[in-house]
Coordinates of C-alpha atoms in Angstrom, one line a residue:
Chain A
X15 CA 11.1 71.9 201.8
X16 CA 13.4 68.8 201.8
X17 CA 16.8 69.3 202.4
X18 CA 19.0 69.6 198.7
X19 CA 22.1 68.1 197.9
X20 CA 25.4 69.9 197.4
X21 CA 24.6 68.5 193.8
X22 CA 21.4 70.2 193.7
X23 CA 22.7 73.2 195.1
X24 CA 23.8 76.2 192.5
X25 CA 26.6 79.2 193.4
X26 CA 27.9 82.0 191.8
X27 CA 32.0 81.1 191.5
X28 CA 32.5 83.4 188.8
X29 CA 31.4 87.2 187.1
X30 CA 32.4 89.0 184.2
X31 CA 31.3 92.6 183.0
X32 CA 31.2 94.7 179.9
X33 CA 29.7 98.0 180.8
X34 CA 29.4 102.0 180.1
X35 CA 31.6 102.1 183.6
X36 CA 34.7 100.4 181.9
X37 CA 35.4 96.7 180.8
X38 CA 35.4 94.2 184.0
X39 CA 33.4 94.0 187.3
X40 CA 36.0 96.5 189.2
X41 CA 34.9 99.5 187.1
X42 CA 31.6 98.5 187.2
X43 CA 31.0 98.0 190.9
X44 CA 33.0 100.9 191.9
X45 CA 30.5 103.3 189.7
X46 CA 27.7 101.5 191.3
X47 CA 28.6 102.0 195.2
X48 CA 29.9 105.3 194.4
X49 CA 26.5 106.3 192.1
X50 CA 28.9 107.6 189.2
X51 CA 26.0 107.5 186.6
X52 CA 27.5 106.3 182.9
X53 CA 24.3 107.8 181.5
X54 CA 25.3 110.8 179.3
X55 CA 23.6 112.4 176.1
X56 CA 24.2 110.4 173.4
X57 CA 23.9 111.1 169.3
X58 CA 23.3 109.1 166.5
X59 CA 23.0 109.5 163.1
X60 CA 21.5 107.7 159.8
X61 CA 20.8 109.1 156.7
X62 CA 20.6 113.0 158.0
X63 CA 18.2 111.9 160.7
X64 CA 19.7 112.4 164.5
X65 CA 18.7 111.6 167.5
X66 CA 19.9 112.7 170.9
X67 CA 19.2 110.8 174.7
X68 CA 20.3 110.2 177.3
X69 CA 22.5 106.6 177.3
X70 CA 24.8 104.5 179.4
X71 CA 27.3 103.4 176.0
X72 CA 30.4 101.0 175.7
X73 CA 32.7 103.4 174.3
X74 CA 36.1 102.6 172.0
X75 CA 35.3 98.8 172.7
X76 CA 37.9 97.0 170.8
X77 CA 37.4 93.1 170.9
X78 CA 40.9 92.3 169.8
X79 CA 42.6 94.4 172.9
X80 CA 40.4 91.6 174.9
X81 CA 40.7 88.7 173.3
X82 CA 42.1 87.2 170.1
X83 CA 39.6 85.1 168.0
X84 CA 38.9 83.8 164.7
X85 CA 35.4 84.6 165.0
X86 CA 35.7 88.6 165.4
X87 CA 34.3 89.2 161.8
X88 CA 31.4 87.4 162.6
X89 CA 30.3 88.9 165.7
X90 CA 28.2 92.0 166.1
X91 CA 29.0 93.8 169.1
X92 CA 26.3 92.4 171.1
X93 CA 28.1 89.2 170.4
X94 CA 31.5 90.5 171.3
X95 CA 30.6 92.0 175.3
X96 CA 29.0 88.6 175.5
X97 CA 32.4 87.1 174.8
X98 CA 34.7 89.4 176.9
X99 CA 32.2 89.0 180.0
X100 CA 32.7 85.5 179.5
X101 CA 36.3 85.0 179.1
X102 CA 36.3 87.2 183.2
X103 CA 33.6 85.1 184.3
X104 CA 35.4 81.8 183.7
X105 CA 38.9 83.6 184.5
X106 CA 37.2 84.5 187.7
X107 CA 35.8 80.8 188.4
X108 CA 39.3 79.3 187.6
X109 CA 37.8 76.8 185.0
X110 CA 39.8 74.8 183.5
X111 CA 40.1 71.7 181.1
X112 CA 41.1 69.1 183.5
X113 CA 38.5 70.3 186.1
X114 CA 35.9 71.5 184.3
X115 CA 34.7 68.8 181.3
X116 CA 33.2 71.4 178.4
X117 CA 30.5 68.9 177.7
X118 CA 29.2 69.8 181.5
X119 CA 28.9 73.8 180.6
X120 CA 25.8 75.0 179.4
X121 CA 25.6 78.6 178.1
X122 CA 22.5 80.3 178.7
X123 CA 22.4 84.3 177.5
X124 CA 19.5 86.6 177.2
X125 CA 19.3 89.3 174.9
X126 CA 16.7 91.7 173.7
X127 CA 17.6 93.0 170.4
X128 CA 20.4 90.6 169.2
X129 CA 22.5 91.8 166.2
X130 CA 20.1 95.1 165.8
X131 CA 23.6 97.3 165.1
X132 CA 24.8 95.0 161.9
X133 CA 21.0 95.1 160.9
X134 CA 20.5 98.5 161.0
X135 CA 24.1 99.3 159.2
X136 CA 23.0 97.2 156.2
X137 CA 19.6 98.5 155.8
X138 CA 21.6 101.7 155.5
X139 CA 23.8 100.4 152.9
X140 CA 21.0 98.6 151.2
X141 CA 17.3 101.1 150.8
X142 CA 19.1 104.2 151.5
X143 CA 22.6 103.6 149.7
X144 CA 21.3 101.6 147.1
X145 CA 23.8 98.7 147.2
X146 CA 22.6 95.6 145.8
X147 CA 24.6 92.4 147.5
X148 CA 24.1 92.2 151.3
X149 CA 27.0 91.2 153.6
X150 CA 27.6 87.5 153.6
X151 CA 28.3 88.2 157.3
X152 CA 24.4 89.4 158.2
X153 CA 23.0 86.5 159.3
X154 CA 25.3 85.1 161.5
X155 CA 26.1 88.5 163.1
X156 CA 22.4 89.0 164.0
X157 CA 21.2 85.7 164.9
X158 CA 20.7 86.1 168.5
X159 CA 22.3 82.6 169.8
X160 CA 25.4 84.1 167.9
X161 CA 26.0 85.1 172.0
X162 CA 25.9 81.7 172.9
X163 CA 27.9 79.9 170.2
X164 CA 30.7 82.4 169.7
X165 CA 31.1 81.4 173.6
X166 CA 30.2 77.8 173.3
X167 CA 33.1 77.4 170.3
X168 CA 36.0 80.4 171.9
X169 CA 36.0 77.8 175.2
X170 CA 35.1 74.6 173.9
X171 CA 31.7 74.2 176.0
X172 CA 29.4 71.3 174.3
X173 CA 26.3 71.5 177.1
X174 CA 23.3 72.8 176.0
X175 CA 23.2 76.5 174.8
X176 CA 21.0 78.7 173.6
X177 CA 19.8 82.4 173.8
X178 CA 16.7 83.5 175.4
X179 CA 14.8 86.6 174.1
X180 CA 11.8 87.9 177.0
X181 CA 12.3 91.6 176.5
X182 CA 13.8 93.4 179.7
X183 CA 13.8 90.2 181.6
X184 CA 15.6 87.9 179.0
X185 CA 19.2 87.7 181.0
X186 CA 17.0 87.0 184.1
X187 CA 15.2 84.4 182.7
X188 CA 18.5 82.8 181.0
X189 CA 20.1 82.5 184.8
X190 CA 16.8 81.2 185.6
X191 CA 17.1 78.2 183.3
X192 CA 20.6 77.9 183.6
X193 CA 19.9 77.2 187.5
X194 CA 17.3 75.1 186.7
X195 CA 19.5 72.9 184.3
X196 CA 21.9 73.0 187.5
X197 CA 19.3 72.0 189.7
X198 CA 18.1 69.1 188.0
X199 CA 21.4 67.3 185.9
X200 CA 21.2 68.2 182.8
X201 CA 24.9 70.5 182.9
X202 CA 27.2 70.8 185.8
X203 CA 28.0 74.1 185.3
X204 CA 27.1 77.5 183.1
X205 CA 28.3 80.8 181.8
X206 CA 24.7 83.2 182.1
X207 CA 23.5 86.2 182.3
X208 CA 23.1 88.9 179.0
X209 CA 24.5 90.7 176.6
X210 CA 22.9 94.3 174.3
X211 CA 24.0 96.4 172.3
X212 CA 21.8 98.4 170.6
X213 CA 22.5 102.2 171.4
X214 CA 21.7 103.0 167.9
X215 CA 19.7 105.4 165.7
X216 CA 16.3 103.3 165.1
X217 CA 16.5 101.8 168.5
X218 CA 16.5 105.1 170.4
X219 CA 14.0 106.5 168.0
X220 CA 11.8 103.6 168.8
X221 CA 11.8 103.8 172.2
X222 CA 11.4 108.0 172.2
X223 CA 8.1 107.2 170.0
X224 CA 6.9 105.2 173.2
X225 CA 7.3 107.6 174.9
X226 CA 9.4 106.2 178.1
X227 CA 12.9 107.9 177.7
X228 CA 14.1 110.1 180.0
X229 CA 14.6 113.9 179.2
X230 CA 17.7 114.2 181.1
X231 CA 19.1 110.9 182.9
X232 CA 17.5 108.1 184.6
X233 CA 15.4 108.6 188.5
X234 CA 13.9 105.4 189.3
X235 CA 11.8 105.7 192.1
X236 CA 12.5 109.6 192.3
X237 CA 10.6 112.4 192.5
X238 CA 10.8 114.2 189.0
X239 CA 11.9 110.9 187.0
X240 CA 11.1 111.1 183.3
X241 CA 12.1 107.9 181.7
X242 CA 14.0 105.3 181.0
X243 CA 17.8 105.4 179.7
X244 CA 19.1 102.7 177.2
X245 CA 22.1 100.9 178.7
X246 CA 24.4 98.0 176.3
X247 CA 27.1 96.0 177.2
X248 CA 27.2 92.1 179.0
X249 CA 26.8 90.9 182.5
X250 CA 27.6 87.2 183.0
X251 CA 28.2 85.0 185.7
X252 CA 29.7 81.8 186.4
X253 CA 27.2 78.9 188.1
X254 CA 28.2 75.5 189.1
X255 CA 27.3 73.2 191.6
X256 CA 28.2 73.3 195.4
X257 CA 29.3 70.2 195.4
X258 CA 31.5 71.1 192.3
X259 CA 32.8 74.5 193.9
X260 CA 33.8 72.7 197.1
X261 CA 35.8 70.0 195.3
X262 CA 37.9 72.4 193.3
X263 CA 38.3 74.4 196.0
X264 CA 36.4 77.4 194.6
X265 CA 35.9 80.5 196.1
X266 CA 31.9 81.0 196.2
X267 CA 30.4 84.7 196.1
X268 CA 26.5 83.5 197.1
X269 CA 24.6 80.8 196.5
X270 CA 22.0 80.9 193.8
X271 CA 19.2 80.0 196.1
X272 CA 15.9 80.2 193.9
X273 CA 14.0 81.5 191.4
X274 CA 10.3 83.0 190.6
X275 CA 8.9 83.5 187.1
X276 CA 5.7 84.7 186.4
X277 CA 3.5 86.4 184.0
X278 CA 1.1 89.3 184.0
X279 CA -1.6 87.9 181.3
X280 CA -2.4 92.3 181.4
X281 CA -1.2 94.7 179.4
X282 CA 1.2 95.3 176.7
X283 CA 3.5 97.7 178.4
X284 CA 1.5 98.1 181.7
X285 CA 3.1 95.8 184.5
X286 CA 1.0 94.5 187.0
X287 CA 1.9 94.5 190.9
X288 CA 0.2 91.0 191.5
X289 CA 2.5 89.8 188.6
X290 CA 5.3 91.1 190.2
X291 CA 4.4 90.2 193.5
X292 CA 4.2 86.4 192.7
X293 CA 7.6 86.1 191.1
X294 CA 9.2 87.7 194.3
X295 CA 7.3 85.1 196.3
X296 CA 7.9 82.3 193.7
X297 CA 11.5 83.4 194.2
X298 CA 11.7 83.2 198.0
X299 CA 9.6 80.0 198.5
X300 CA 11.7 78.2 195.7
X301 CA 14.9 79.5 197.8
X302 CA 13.3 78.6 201.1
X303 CA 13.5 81.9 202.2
X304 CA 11.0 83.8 204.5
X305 CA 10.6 87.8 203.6
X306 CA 12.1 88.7 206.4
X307 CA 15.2 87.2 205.3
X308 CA 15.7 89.3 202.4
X309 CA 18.1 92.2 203.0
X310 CA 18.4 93.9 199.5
X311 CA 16.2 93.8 196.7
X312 CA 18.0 95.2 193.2
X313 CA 15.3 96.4 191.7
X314 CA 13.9 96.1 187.9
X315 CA 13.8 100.0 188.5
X316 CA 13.6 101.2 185.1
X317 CA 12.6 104.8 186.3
X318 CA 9.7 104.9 184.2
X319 CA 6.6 105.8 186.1
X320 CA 4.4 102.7 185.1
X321 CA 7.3 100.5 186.5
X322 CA 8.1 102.3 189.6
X323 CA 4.6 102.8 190.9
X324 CA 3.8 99.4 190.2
X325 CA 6.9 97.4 191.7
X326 CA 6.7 99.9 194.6
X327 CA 3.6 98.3 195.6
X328 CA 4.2 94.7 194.8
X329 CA 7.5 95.3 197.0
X330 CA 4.9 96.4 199.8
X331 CA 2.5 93.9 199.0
X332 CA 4.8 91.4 199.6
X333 CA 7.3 92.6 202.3
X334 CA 5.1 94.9 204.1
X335 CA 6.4 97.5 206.1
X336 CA 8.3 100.5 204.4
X337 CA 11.5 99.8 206.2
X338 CA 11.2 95.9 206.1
X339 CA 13.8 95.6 202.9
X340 CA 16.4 98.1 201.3
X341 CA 15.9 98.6 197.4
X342 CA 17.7 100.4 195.0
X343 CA 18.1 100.7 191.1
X344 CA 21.3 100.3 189.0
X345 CA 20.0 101.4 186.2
X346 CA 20.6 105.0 186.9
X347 CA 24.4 104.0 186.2
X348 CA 24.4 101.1 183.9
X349 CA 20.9 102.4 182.5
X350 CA 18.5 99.6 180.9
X351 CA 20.5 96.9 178.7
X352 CA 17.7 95.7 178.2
X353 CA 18.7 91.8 177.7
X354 CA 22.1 91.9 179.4
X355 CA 20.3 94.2 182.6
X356 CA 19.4 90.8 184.4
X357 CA 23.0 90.0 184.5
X358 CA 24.6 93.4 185.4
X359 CA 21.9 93.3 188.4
X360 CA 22.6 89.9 189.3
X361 CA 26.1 90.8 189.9
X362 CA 25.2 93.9 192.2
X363 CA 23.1 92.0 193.8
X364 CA 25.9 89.1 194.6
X365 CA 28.3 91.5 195.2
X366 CA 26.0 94.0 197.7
X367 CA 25.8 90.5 199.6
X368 CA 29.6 89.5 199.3
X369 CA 30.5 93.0 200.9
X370 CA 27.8 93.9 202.7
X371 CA 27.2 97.5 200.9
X372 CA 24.0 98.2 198.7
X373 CA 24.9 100.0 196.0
X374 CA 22.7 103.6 196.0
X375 CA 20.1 104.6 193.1
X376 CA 22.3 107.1 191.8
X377 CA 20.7 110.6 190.0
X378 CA 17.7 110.8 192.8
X379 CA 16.3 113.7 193.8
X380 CA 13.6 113.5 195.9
X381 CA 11.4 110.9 197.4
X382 CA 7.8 110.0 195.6
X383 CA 5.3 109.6 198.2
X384 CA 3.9 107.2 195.7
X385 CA 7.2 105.1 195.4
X386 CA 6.8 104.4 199.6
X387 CA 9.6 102.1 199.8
X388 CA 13.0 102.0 201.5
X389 CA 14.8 103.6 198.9
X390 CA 18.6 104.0 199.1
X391 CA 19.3 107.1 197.6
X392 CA 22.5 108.5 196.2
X393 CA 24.8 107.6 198.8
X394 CA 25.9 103.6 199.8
X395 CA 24.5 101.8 202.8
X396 CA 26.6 99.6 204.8
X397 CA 24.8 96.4 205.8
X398 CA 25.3 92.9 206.2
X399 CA 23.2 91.2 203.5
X400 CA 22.2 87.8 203.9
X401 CA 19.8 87.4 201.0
X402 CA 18.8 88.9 198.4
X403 CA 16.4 89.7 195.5
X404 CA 17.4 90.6 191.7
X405 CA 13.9 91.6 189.8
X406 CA 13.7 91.8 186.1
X407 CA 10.0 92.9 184.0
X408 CA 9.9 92.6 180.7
X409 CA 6.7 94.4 178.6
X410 CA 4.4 92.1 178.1
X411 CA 3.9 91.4 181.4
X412 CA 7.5 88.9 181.9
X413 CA 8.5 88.5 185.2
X414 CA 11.8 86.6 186.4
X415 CA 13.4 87.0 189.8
X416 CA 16.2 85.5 191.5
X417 CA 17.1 84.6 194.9
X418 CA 20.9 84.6 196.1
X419 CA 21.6 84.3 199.9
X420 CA 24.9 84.0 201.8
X421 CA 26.9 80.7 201.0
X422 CA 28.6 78.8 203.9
X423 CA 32.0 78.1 203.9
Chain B
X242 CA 50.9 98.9 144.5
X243 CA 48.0 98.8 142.6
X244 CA 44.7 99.5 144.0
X245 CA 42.9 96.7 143.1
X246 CA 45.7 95.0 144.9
X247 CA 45.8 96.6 148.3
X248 CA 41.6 96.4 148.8
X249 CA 42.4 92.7 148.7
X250 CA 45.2 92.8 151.3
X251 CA 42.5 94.7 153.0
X252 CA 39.7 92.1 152.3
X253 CA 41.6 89.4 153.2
X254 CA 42.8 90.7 156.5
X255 CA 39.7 92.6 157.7
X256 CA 38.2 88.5 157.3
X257 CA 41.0 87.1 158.5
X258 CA 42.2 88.8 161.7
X259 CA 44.9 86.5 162.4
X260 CA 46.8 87.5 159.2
X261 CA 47.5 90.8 159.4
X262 CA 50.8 90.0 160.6
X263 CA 50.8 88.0 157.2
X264 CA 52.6 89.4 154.2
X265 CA 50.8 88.9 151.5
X266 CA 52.0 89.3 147.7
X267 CA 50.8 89.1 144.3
X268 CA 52.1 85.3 144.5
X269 CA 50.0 84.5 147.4
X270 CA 48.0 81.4 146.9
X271 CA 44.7 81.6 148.5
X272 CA 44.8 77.8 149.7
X273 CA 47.7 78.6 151.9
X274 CA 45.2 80.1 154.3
X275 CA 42.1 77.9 154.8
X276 CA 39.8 80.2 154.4
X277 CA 36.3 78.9 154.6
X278 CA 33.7 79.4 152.1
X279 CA 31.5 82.2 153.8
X280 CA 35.0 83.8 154.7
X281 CA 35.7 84.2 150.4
X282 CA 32.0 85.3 150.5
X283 CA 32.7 88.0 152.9
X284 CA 36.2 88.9 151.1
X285 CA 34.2 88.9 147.5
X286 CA 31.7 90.9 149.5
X287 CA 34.5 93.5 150.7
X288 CA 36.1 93.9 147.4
X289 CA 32.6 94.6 145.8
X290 CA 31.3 96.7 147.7
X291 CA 35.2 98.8 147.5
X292 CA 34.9 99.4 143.9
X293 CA 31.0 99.2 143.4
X294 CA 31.8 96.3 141.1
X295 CA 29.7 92.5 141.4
X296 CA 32.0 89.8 141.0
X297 CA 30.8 86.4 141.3
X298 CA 31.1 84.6 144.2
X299 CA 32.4 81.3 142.4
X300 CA 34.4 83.0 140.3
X301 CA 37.0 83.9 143.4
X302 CA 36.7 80.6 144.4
X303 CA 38.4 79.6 141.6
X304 CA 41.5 81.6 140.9
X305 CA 44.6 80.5 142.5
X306 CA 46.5 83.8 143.8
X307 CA 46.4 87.2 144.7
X308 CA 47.6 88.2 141.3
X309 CA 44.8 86.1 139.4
X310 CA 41.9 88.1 141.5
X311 CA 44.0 91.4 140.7
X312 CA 43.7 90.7 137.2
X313 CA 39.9 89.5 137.5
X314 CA 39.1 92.8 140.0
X315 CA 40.2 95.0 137.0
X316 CA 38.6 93.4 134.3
X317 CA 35.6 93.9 136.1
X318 CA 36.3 97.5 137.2
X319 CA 37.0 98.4 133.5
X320 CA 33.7 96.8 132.8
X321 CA 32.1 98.9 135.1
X322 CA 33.7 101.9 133.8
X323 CA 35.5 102.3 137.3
X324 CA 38.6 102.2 135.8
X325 CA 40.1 104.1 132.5
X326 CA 42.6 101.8 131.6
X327 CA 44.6 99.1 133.4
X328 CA 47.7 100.4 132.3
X329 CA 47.6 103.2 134.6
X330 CA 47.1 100.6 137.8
X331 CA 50.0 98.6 136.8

């Protein structure tokens, strides 16, 4: 691999968070090294009909107590956590005007179900209520690059933007081609990652008919798991160049070394290991980096048992040994978000490496002999981290993993 | 005030964020505020949906204040029947 240019070379300057655990990255990372679990039992209600499960939710979010914008009428609330996640991330980077030239910034989200809330609240008021005019406001709340633009016009970015929608793996994928745009020109820097919010009635009851949420909390990789639990909120990060990082001075968390994206051409809803298996590699060959380099893997993790038996082996298949690499899920406190997950596990992931902890899979029982991997359970492991893996499966066989190692000075 | 009145204050400032430290009056002209077009079409929406009434789009556009859409909000209320008599409101 020939040797890349501090221009060619992306890092993480900046992160921003909107999550169940609070608003910002502090509450978020302290719930994750200390396993506090946001997942609770949540309600909704349409029309009579109710629905309980377990959830990780944004409660009392108030956009205005954040951030003071023109737009907020517009902007459903997946829209919104996309917003205040950016406005940390580029607090966090120290953009500015003078350094950072807005046509340079791209802005690359994923999300999953876009404006699902607003949609769901005017089918409401429209077959069930029997209103005949439809909000104005409907389809630029749930287009799903309203993410991207309400960012693109609050900070004045003209690069390219747009949303990417790939299920699960969506805000994987979108820090996937933000690096690549990195890599190769076309922006100097980006505000990534995802954004969901879609903790609502017809969402939950769609994903109870599949039959993959859990019956009490999330377990991935445990012993007496039982689903999945739906997460919302926004994780983004800041990417620029080295070379820009080291001009202004910037204070780098890891480097965005590579990434892996593959797909399964299997099943529907089945993930495959070899699928897997060759975006991890992908991942580590496009970031020059040998398995044995890789200290931490955040894994997808969705404590489902299709996904845990099936990453379990692709993490052996590819690493080998049981003790060769330390995993854990997040998702047993941030629970799935879906589109925004890929960003809220990129962010562990970066900052498990910053301060050498791995963050535990909270709400874990017991070990499944099936799940043979070297599982951090419940409690935080101390270790220095000098790469590290962030995987994200989508159904439908998507498959997007990233490659961070350790930047130097 | 009259109700037809304050859903309006509401309208305008549930659209319009940054006026709710605005006072607004009867005498209010609504090209003091640069409101956009799909911003009336969200305040028409508000105030339709408030009294169950359908007031044309176009037809906001082109009253000058506050107390013009009052007068134009009740006529179409009492069309409606969602009003008795405007009398009462004033």
């Amino acid at each position: 691999m020939h040797e890349l240019s501090d221009e060619q070379r992306v890092v993480i300057t900046g992160m921003g968070c909107v999550s169940a655990s609070g608003i910002g990255v502090a509450p978020f990372w302290d719930a994750l090294i200390h396993a506090k679990s946001a997942i609770r039992p949540v309600t909704r209600t349409q029309v009579g009909h109710t629905i309980t499960a377990p959830a990780a939710v944004v409660e009392g979010f108030q956009l205005q107590q954040h951030i003071r914008t023109s737009q907020q009428p517009l902007l459903d609330p997946f829209s919104q956590y996309a917003l205040v996640a950016a406005q940390e991330a580029i607090a966090d980077a120290g953009w500015n005007r003078e350094q950072v030239p807005g046509d340079q910034v791209a802005v690359i989200l994923g999300t999953t179900s876009g404006g699902e809330a607003s949609r769901e609240a005017e089918a409401i008021r429209l077959f069930h209520l029997g209103k005949k005019s439809c909000n104005p406001a409907l389809v630029v709340r749930t287009n799903h690059q309203a993410s991207v633009s309400c960012i693109s016009m609050e900070f004045g970015f003209t690069g390219p933007a747009f949303v990417v929608h790939s299920g699960c793996a969506s805000g994987t994928h979108a820090i996937a081609q933000a690096f690549l745009m990195l890599r190769h020109g076309h922006a100097g820097y980006a505000i990534s990652g995802g954004s969901e919010a879609s903790v609502i009635y017809s969402t939950l009851l769609a994903f109870q008919a599949m039959g993959v949420l859990a019956s009490d909390t999330c377990r991935p990789f445990s012993s007496g798991r039982s689903g999945l639990a739906l997460g919302e909120g926004a994780g983004v990060v800041a990417l620029e160049t080295l070379a820009s990082a080291r001009a202004r001075g910037a204070v780098v968390y890891a480097e965005l070394a590579g990434v892996g994206i593959t797909s399964d051409a299997g099943d529907p809803v089945n993930p495959l290991a070899q699928g897997s298996a060759a975006a991890m590699n992908k991942a580590m060959r496009s970031a020059g980096l040998r398995p044995d380099q890789i200290g931490y893997i955040n894994a997808h993790g969705s404590g489902t048992e299709s996904n845990d038996l099936v990453e379990s082996a692709a993490i052996r298949s590819v690493f080998g040994a049981r003790d060769a690499v330390a995993v854990s899920s997040t998702k047993a406190v941030h629970g799935h978000a879906l589109g925004a997950t890929g960003g809220f596990e990129l962010i562990a992931a970066t900052l498990a490496l910053k301060h050498g902890l791995i963050p535990p899979t909270a709400n874990f029982l017991k070990r499944d002999p099936l799940c043979d991997i070297d599982m951090v359970p419940n409690e935080l492991r101390e270790k220095r981290i000098d790469a590290a893996l962030s995987n994200s499966f989508g159904l439908g066989g998507m498959n997007s993993v990233l490659a961070i190692k350790r930047c130097p000075a | 005030m009259r109700e037809s009145e304050r859903v309006i204050y509401e309208a305008i400032r549930k659209v319009k964020p940054s006026l709710i430290e605005t006072e607004l009056t009867p005498a209010t002209r609504f090209d003091k505020f640069d409101i956009a077009s799909l911003e009336m079409a969200m305040i028409v929406f508000e105030i339709n949906d408030a009294f169950d009434i359908e007031i044309e789009l176009y037809t906001l556009m082109t009253l000058d204040t506050i107390e013009d859409a009052c007068v134009h909000v009740d006529q179409e209320r009492r069309k409606s029947g969602a009003v008795g008599t405007v009398v009462a409101d004033a």
